[in-house]
Coordinates of C-alpha atoms in Angstrom, one line a residue:
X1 CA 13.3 175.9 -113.0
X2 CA 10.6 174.8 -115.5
X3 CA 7.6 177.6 -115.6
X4 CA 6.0 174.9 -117.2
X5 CA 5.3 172.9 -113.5
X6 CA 1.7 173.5 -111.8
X7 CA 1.4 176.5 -109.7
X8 CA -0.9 174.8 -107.0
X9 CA -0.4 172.5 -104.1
X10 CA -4.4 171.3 -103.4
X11 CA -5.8 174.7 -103.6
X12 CA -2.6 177.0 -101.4
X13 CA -0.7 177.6 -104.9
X14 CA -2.3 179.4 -108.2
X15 CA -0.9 181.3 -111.1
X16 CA -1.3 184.8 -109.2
X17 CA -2.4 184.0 -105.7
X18 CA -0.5 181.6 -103.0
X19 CA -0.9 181.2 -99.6
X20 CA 1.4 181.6 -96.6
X21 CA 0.6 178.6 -94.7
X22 CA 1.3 179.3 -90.6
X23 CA 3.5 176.6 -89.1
X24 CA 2.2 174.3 -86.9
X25 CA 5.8 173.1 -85.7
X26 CA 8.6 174.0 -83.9
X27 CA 12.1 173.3 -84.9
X28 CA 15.0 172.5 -82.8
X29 CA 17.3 175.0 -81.7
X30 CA 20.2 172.8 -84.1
X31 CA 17.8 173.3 -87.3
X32 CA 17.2 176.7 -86.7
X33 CA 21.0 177.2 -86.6
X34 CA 21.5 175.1 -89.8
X35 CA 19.0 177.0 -91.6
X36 CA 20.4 180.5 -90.4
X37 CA 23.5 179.2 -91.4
X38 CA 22.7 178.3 -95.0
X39 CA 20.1 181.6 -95.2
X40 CA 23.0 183.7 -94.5
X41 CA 25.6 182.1 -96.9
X42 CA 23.4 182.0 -99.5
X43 CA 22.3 185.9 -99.0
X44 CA 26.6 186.9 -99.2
X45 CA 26.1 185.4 -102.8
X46 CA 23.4 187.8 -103.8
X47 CA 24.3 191.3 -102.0
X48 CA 24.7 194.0 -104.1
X49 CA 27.4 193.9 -107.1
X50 CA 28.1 190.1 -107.1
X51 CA 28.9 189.2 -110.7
X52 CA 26.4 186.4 -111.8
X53 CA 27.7 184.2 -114.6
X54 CA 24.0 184.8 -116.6
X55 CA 20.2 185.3 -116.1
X56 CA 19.3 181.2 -115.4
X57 CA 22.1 180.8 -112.6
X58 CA 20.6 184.2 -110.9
X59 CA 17.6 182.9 -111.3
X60 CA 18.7 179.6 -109.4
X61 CA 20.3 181.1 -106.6
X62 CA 17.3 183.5 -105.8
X63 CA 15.2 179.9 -105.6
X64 CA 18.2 178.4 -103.6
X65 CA 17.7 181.3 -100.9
X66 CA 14.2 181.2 -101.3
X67 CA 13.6 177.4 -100.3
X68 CA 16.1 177.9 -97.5
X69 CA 14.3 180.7 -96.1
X70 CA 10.4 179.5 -96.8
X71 CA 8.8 182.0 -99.6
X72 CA 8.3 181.2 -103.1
X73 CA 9.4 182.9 -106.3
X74 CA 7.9 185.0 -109.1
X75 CA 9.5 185.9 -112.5
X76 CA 9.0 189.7 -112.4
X77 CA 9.8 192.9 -114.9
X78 CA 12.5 192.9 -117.1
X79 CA 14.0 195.5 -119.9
X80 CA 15.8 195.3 -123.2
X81 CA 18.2 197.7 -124.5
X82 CA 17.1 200.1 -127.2
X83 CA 15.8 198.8 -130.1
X84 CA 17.2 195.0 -129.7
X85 CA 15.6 191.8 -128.0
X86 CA 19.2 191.8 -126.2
X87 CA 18.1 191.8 -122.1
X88 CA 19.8 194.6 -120.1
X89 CA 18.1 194.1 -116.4
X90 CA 15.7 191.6 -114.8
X91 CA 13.5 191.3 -111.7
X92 CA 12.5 188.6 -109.7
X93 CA 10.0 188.7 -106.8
X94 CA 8.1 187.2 -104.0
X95 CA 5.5 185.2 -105.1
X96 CA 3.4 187.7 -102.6
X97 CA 4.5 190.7 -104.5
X98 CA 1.5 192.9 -105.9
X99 CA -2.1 193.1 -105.1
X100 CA -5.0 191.3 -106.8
X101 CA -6.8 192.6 -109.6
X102 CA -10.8 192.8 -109.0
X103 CA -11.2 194.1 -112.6
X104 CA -11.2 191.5 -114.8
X105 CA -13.6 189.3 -112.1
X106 CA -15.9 192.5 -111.1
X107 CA -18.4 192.0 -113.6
X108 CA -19.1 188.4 -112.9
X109 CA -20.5 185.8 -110.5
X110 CA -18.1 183.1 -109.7
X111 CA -19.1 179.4 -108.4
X112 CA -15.5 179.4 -106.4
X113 CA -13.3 182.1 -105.0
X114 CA -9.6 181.8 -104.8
X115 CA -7.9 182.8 -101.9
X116 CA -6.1 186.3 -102.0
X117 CA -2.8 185.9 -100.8
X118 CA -0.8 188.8 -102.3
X119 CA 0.3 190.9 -99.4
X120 CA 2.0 193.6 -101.9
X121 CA 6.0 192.4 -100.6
X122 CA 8.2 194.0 -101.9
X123 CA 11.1 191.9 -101.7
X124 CA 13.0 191.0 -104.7
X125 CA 16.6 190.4 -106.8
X126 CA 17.2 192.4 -109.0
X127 CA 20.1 192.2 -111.8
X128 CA 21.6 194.5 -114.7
X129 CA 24.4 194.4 -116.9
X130 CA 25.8 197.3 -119.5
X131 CA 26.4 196.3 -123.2
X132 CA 28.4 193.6 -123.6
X133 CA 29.2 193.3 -120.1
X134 CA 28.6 191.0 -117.3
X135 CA 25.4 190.3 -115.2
X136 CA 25.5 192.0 -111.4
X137 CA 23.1 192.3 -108.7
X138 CA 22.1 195.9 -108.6
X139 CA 19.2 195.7 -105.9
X140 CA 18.5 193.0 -103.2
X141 CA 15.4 193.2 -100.8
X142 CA 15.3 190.8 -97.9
X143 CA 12.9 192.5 -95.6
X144 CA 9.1 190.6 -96.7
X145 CA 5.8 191.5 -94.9
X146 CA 4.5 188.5 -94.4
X147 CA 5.4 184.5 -92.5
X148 CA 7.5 182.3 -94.0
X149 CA 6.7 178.8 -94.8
X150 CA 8.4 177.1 -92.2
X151 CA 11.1 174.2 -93.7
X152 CA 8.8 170.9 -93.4
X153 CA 6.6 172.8 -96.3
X154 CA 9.2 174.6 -98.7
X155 CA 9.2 172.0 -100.9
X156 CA 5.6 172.7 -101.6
X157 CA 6.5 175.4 -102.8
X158 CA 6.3 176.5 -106.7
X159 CA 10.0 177.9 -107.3
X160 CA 11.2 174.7 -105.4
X161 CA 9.7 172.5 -107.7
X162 CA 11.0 171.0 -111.0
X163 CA 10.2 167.9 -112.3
X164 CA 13.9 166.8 -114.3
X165 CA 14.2 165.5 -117.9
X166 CA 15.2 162.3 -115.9
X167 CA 12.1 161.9 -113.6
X168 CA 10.0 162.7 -116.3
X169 CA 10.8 160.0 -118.6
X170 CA 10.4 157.6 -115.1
X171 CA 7.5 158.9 -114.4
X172 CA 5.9 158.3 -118.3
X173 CA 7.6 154.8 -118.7
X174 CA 5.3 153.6 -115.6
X175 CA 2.0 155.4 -116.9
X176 CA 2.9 153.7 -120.4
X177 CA 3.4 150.7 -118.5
X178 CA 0.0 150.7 -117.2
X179 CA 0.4 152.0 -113.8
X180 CA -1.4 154.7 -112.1
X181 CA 0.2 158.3 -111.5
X182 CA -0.5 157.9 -107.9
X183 CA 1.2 154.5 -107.6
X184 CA 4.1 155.8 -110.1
X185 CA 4.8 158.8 -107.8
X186 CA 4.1 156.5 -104.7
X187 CA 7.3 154.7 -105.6
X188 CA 9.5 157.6 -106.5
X189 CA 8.2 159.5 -102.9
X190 CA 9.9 156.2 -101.5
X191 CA 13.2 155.8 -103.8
X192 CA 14.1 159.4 -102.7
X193 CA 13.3 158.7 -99.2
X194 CA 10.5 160.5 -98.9
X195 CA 8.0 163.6 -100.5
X196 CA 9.8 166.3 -99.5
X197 CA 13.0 164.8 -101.4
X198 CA 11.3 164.0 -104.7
X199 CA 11.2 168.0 -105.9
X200 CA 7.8 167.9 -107.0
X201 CA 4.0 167.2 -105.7
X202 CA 1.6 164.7 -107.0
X203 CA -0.1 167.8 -108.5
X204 CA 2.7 168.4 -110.5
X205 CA 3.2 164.4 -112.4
X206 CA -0.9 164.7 -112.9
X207 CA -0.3 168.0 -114.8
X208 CA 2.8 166.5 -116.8
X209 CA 0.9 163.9 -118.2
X210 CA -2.5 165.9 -118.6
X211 CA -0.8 167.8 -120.3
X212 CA 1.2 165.2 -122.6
X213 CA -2.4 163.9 -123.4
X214 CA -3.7 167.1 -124.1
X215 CA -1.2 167.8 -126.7
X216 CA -1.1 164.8 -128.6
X217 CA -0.8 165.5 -132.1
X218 CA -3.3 164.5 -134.0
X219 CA -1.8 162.8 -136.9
X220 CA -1.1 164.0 -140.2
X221 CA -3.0 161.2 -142.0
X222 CA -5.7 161.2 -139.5
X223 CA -6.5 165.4 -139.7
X224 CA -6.3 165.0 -143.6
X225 CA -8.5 161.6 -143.9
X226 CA -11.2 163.6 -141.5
X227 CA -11.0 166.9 -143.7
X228 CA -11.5 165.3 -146.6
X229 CA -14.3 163.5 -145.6
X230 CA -15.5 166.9 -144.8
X231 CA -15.2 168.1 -147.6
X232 CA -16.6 165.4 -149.7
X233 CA -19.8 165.6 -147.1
X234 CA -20.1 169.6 -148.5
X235 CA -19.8 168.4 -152.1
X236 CA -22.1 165.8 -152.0
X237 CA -24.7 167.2 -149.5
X238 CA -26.2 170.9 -149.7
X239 CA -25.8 172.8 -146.6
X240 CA -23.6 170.5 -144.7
X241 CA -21.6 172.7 -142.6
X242 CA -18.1 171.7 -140.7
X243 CA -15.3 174.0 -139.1
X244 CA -11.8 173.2 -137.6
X245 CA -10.2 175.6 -135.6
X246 CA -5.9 175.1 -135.7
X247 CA -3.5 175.9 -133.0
X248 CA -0.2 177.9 -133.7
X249 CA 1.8 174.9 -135.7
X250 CA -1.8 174.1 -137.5
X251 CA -2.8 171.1 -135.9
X252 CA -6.3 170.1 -135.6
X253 CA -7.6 171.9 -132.2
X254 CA -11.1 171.7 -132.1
X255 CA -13.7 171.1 -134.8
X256 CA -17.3 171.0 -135.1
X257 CA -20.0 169.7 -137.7
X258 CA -23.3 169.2 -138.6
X259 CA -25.3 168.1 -142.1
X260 CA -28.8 169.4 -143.0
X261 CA -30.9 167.9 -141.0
X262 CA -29.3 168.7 -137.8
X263 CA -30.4 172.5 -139.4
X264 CA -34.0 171.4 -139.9
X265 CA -33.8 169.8 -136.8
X266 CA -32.5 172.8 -135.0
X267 CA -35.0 174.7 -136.4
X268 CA -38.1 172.7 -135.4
X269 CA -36.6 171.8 -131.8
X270 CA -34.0 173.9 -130.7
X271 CA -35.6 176.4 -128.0
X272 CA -33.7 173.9 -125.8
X273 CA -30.0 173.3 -126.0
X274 CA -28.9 170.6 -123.9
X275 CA -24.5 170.4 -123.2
X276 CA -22.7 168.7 -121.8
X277 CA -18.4 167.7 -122.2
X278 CA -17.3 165.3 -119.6
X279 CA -16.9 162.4 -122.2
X280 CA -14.0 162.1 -123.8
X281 CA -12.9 159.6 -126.7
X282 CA -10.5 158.8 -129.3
X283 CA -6.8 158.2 -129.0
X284 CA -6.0 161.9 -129.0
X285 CA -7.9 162.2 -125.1
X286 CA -10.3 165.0 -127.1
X287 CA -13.4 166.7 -125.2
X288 CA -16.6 164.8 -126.9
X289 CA -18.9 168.1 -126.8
X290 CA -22.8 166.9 -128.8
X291 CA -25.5 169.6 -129.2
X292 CA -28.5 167.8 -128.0
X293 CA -31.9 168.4 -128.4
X294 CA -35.5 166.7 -127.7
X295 CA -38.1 165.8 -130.6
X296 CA -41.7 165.9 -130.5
X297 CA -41.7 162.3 -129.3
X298 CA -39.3 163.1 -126.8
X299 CA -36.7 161.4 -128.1
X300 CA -33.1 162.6 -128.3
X301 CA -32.2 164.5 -131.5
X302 CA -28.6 165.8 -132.6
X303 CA -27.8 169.9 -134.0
X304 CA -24.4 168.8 -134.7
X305 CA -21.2 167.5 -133.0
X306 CA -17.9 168.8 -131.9
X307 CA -14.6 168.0 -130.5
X308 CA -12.2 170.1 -128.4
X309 CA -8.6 169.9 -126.9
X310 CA -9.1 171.6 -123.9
X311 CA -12.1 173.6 -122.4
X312 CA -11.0 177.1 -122.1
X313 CA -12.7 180.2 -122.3
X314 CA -11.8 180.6 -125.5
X315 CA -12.2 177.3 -127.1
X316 CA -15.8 177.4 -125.9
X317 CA -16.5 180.9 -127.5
X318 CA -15.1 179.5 -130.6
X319 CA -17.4 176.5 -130.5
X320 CA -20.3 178.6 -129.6
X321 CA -20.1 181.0 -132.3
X322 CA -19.5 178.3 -134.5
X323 CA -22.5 176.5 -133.6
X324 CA -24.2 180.2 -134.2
X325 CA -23.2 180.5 -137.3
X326 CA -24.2 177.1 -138.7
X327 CA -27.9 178.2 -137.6
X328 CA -28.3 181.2 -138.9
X329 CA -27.9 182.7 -135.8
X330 CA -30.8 181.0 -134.0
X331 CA -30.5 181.2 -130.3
X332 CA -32.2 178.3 -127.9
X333 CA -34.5 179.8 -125.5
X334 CA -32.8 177.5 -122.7
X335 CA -29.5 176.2 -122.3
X336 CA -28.4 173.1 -119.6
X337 CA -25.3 172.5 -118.8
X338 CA -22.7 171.4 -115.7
X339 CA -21.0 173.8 -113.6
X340 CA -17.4 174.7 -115.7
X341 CA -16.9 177.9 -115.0
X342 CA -15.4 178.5 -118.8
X343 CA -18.3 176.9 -120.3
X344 CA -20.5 179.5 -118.0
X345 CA -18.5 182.5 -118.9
X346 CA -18.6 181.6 -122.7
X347 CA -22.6 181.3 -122.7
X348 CA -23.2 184.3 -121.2
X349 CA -20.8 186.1 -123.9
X350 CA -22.3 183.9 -126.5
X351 CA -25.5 182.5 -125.7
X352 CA -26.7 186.2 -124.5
X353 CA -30.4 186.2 -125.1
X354 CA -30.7 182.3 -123.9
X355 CA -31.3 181.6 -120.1
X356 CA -28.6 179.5 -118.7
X357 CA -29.6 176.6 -116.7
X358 CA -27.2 174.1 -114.4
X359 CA -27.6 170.9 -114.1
X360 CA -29.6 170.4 -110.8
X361 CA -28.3 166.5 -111.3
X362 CA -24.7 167.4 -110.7
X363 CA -25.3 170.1 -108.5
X364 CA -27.1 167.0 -106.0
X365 CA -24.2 164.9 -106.8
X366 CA -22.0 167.7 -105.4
X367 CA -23.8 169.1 -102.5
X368 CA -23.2 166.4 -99.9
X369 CA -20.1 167.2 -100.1
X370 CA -20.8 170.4 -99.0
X371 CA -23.4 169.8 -96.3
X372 CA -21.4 167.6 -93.7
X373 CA -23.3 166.7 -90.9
X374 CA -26.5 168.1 -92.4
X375 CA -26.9 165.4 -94.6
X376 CA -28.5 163.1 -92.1
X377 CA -31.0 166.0 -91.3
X378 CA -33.7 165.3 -93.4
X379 CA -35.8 168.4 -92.6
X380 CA -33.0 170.5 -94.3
X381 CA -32.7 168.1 -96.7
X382 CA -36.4 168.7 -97.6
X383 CA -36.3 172.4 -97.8
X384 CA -32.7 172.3 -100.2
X385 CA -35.0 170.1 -102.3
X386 CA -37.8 172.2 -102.5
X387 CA -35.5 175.6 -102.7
X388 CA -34.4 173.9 -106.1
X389 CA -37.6 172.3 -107.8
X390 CA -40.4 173.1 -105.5
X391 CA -41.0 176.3 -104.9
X392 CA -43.4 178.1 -107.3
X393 CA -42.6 182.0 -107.6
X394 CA -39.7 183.8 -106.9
X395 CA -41.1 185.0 -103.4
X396 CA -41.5 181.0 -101.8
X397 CA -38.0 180.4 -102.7
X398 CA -36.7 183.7 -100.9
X399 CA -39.0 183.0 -97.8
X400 CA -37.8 179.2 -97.9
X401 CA -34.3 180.2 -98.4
X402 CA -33.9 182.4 -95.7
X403 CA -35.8 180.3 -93.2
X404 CA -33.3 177.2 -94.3
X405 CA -30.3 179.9 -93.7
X406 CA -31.8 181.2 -90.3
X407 CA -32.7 177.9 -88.6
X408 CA -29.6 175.8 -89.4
X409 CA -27.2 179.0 -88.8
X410 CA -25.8 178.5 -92.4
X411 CA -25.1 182.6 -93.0
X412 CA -21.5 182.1 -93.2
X413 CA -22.0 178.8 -95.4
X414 CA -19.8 179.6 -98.1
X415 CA -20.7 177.0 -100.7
X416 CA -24.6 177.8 -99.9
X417 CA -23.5 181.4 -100.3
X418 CA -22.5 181.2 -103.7
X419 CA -25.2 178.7 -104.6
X420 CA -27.6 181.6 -103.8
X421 CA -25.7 184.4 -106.2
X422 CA -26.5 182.1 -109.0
X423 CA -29.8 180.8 -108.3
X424 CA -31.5 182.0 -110.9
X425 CA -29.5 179.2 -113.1
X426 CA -30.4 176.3 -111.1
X427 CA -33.6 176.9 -109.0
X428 CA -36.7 176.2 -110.7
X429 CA -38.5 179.5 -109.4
X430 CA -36.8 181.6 -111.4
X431 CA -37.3 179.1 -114.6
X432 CA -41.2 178.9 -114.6
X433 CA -41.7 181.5 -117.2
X434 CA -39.2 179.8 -119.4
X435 CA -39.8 177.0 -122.2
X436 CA -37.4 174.1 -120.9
X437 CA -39.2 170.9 -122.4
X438 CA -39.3 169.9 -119.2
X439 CA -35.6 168.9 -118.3
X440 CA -33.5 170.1 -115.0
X441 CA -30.6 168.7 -115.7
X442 CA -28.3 167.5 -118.5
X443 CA -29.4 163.8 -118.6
X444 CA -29.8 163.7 -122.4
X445 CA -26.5 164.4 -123.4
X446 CA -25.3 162.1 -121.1
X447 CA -27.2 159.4 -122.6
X448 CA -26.2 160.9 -125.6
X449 CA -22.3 160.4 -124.6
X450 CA -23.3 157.1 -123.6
X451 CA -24.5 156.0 -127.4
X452 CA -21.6 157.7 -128.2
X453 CA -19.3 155.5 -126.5
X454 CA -20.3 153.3 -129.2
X455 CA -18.5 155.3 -131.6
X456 CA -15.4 155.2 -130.7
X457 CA -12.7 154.1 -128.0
X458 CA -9.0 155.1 -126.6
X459 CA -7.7 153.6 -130.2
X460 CA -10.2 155.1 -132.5
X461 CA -9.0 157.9 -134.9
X462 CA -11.1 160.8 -135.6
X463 CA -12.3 159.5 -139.0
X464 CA -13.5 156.7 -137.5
X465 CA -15.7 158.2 -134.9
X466 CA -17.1 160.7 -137.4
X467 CA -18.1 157.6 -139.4
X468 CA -19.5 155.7 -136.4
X469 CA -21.3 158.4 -135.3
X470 CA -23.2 159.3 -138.4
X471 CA -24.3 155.7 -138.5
X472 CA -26.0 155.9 -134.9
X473 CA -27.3 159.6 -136.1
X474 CA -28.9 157.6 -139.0
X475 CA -30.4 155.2 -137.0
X476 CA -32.2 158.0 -134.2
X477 CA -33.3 159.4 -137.3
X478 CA -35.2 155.8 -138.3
X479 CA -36.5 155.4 -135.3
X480 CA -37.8 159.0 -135.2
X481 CA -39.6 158.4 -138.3
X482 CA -41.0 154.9 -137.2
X483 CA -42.5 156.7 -134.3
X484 CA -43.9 159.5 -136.6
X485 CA -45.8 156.6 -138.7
X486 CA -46.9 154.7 -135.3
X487 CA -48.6 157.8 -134.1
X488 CA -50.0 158.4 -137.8
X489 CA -51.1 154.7 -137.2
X490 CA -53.0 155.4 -134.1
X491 CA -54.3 159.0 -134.7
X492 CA -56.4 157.4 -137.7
X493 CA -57.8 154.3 -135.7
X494 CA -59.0 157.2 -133.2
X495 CA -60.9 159.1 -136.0
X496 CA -62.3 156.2 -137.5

């Protein structure tokens, strides 16, 4: 089986939590038989002391059983003999094995939950071997505390799905061909006569080729041309400051940049940070991530620019600190930005003496999802509005808030419920003390990404877009300084 595959199907399916789903049909008497049948030849092959030719076919047997009976499963412990990497036992378990750990999520507020579905079973294979000798099942746990999936829903499960070498390279032909992975999978569904004969879930071809475009190599010539000009910028221009950040086989990963007067600029206008990363460009599918400001005319202005392969945790810290460090350290007094819960967790590590705002904009684009029938009420609709912009202290937005939960029976609203643990980043009661120029939402560095477009397309190198890019930066920065001499302009017709 390929780790590699997608844990999920829609949200039942994670790395560490999955869901027993209840059935909702019954199966004849004949395909209970059948499936009795196969459960109980394939559990003669793993009974304690059957030989097993090596770790893999173990491993596919245990998935084998597994699909035939309805659970999914999970790789589990395994142990090396003294002082080699040589294996001498390995585990594998339920998927619902173990409990989940509140320790690493205790200490902060999350937008989503995901469902808890480890039910601590403690069913499992387990096989050993001594030195130099063959592999044998030395422990076998059938009892498991929980339902089964029943067999119109194993193949949703993880361990029962691979995508092969063979489907893969179907699956990319079409997408290089120009047609959609929802059509592409539409017509392999049908070739193998159906979903639950394909081996894997929609889910699963959208991950393969995210992830192909995620890791598209930036190219040798490409990486060098763009550090170069990097480094010719630093020669040539004092305080230009630019950083690239390598994965493990020192390919370009993320890299940010700015010259001097994003610096100067930062300095004069940066107690509001304005970002934002759902535009992406280039032929290598990067994350487009710009560092936007507003000037004293209220025009857009630029700290610096950057461009990421993926938007982890960790790739945002990086970027972060980076952006720190190329201003001295300077923290905004506000930051905007969407609801990715990486970029959120990274801020509050990074950003620790700004205050956070969301973007109210995409929070309204996401609420009526949310509401359901509510959204033709237009008295609630009025008191969500004024819960986010209108309420002036604290106190108004707790009385309104509560009146909006009591009269529409909303206490068990989950989406409103973890609106209100984070309120103080998106209602603008709990902002009024704050310097925010003004903005509720992230609408300048979506124009920003907008101008950007201009930079760059699906065929554009890096180099290119770096060049493009300063060439709009210089043109913002004329039309800044034709608005300083038109207000110069007017201010001395007023004195005279």
């Amino acid at each position: 089986m390929d780790d590699n595959n997608s844990l999920s199907f829609e949200e039942l399916e994670r790395d560490d939590d999955e869901e027993v789903l209840q059935s909702q049909t019954v199966p004849t008497n004949f395909e209970v038989q059948n499936e009795n049948f196969v459960v109980d030849v394939l559990e003669s092959k793993l009974l304690v002391g059957t030989a097993m030719n090596s770790v893999e076919d173990a491993y596919l047997l245990y998935c084998q059983y597994a699909h035939a009976k309805g659970f999914s499963v999970r790789k589990g412990d395994q142990r090396c003999f003294s002082h080699t990497n040589e294996l001498q036992s390995k585990e594998y378990n339920c998927s619902c094995e173990g409990s989940k750990d509140e320790r690493s999520s205790s200490q902060r507020i999350l937008v989503y939950q995901k469902l808890i579905t480890r039910t601590n079973c403690k069913a499992k294979l387990k096989i050993t071997r001594e030195k130099g000798g063959e592999w044998r099942v030395s422990r076998f746990v059938e009892e498991h505390n929980h339902e089964m999936f029943p067999s119109d829903q194993t193949h949703l499960l993880r361990s029962a799905r691979n995508i092969s070498h063979a489907k893969k390279s179907t699956l990319e032909a079409m997408v290089n061909a120009g047609i959609s992975v929802s059509n592409a999978v539409s017509f392999m569904e049908n070739e193998a006569c159906g979903p639950e004969n394909l081996g894997f879930i929609r889910k699963d071809a959208y991950d393969h080729m995210s992830r192909l475009r995620k890791h598209t190599k930036v190219e040798n010539g490409d990486a060098t041309a763009l550090i170069q000009y990097f480094i010719d910028k630093a020669n040539k221009e004092n305080y230009f400051y630019w950083n690239v950040q390598l994965d493990d086989d020192d390919r370009v990963m993320n890299f940010f940049f700015r010259d001097y007067r994003c610096s100067v600029d930062y300095e004069y206008f940066g107690d509001v940070l304005s970002i934002d990363t759902t535009y992406k460009t280039n032929k290598y599918n990067l994350i487009c991530a710009p560092f936007v400001g507003i000037n004293h005319h209220m025009q857009n202005v630029l700290f610096g620019l950057a461009f990421m392969s993926n938007e982890t945790e960790s790739s945002f810290e990086w970027l972060f600190t980076t952006f720190l460090d190329s201003m001295n350290g300077k923290q905004p007094q506000t930051i905007f930005s969407d609801q990715c819960q990486a970029m959120m967790n990274a801020i509050e590590t990074v950003f620790s003496h700004s205050h956070h705002r969301l973007c109210q904009w995409h929070i309204n684009q996401n609420a009526p999802s949310h509401f359901g029938s509510l959204n033709g009420d237009s008295a609630f609709k009025k008191m969500w509005y004024k819960c986010m912009t209108y309420c002036e202290s604290e106190d108004e937005f707790e009385v309104t808030w509560r009146y909006m939960i009591d009269t529409y029976s909303l206490g068990g609203h989950k989406w409103l419920n973890d609106m209100y643990k984070i309120r103080q980043k998106w209602a603008t009661a709990f902002s009024n003390g704050r310097f925010s120029a003004g903005l509720l939402a992230t609408s300048r560095s979506e124009v920003t990404n907008m101008v950007l477009k201009k930079s760059g397309n699906k065929t554009s190198s890096l180099y290119e877009f770096v060049v493009n890019y300063s060439k709009i930066q210089k043109n913002w920065r004329v039309k800044e300084k034709t608005e300083d001499t038109r207000c110069r302009h007017d201010q001395s017709k007023i004195s005279l």
